[in-house]
PDB file of C-alpha atoms in Angstrom:
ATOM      1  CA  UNK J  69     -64.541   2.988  -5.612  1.00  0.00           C
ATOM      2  CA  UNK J  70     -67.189   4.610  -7.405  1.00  0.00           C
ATOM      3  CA  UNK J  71     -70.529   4.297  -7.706  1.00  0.00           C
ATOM      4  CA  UNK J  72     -70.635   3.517 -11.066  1.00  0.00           C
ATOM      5  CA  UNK J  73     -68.722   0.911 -10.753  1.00  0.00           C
ATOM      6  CA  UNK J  74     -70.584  -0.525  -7.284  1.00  0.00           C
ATOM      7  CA  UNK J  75     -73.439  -0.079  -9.569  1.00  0.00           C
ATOM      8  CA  UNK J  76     -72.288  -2.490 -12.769  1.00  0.00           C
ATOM      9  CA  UNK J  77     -70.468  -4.423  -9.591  1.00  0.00           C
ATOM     10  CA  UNK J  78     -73.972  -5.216  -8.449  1.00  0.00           C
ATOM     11  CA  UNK J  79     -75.552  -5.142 -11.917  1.00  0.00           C
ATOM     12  CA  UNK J  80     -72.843  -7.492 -14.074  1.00  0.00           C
ATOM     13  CA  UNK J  81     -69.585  -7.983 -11.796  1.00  0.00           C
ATOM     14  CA  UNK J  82     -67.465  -8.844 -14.935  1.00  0.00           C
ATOM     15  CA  UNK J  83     -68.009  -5.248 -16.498  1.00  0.00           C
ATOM     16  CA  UNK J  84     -67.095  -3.674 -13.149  1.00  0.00           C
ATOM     17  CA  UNK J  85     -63.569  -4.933 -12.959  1.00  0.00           C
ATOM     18  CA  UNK J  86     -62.465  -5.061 -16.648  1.00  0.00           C
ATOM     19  CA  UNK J  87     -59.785  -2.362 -15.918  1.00  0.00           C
ATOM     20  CA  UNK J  88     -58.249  -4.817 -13.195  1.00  0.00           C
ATOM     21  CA  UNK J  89     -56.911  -7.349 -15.326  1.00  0.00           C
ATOM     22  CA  UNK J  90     -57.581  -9.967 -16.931  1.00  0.00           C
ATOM     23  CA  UNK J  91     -57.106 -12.839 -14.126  1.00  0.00           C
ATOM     24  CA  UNK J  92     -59.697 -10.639 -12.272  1.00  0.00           C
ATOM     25  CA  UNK J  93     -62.281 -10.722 -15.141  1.00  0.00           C
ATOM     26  CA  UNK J  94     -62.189 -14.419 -15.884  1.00  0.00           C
ATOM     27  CA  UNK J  95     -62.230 -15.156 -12.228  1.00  0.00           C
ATOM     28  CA  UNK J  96     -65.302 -12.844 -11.923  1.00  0.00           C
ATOM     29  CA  UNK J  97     -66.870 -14.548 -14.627  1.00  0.00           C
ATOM     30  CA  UNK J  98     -66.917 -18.126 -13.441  1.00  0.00           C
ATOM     31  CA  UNK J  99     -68.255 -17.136 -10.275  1.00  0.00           C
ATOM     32  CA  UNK J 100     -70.755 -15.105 -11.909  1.00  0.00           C
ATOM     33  CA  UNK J 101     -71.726 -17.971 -13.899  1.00  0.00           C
ATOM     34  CA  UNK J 102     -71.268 -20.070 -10.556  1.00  0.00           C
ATOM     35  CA  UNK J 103     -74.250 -18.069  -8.978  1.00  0.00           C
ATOM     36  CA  UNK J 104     -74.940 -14.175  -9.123  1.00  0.00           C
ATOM     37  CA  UNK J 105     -73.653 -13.925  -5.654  1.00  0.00           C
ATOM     38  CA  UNK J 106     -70.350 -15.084  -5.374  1.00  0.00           C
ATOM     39  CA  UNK J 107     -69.760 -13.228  -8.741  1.00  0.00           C
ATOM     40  CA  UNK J 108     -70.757  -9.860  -6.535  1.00  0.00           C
ATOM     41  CA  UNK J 109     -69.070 -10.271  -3.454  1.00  0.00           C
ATOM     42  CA  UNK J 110     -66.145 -11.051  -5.518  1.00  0.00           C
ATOM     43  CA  UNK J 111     -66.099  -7.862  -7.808  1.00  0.00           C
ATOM     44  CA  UNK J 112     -67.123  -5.973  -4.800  1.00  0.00           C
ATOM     45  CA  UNK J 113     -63.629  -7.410  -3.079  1.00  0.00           C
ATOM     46  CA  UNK J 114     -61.411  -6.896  -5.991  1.00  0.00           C
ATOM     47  CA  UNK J 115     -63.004  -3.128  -6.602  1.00  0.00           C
ATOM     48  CA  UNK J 116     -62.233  -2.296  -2.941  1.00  0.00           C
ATOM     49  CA  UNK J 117     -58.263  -3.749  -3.068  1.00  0.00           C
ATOM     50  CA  UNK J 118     -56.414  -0.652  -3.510  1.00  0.00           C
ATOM     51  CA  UNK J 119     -53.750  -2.538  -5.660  1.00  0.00           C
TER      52      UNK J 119
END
């Protein structure tokens, strides 16, 4: 994990975890749009799965 992406993870969570996949990025994005939170904590989870 880098800290460019902990940075947009923190920042925009959908821009951090782009390069995961699709599912990841719309899941990302309805949290996000859930609450600013949840859309964090879940980028932060997917950036730190080493899969």
């Amino acid at each position: 994990m880098s800290f460019i992406r902990v940075l947009l993870a923190i920042l925009f969570p959908p821009l951090a975890v782009i390069g995961k996949g699709c599912g990841s990025f719309l899941i990302v994005l309805l949290l996000t749009f859930c609450g600013w939170v949840p859309g964090v904590i879940a980028a932060l989870v997917i950036l730190n799965n080493p899969n």
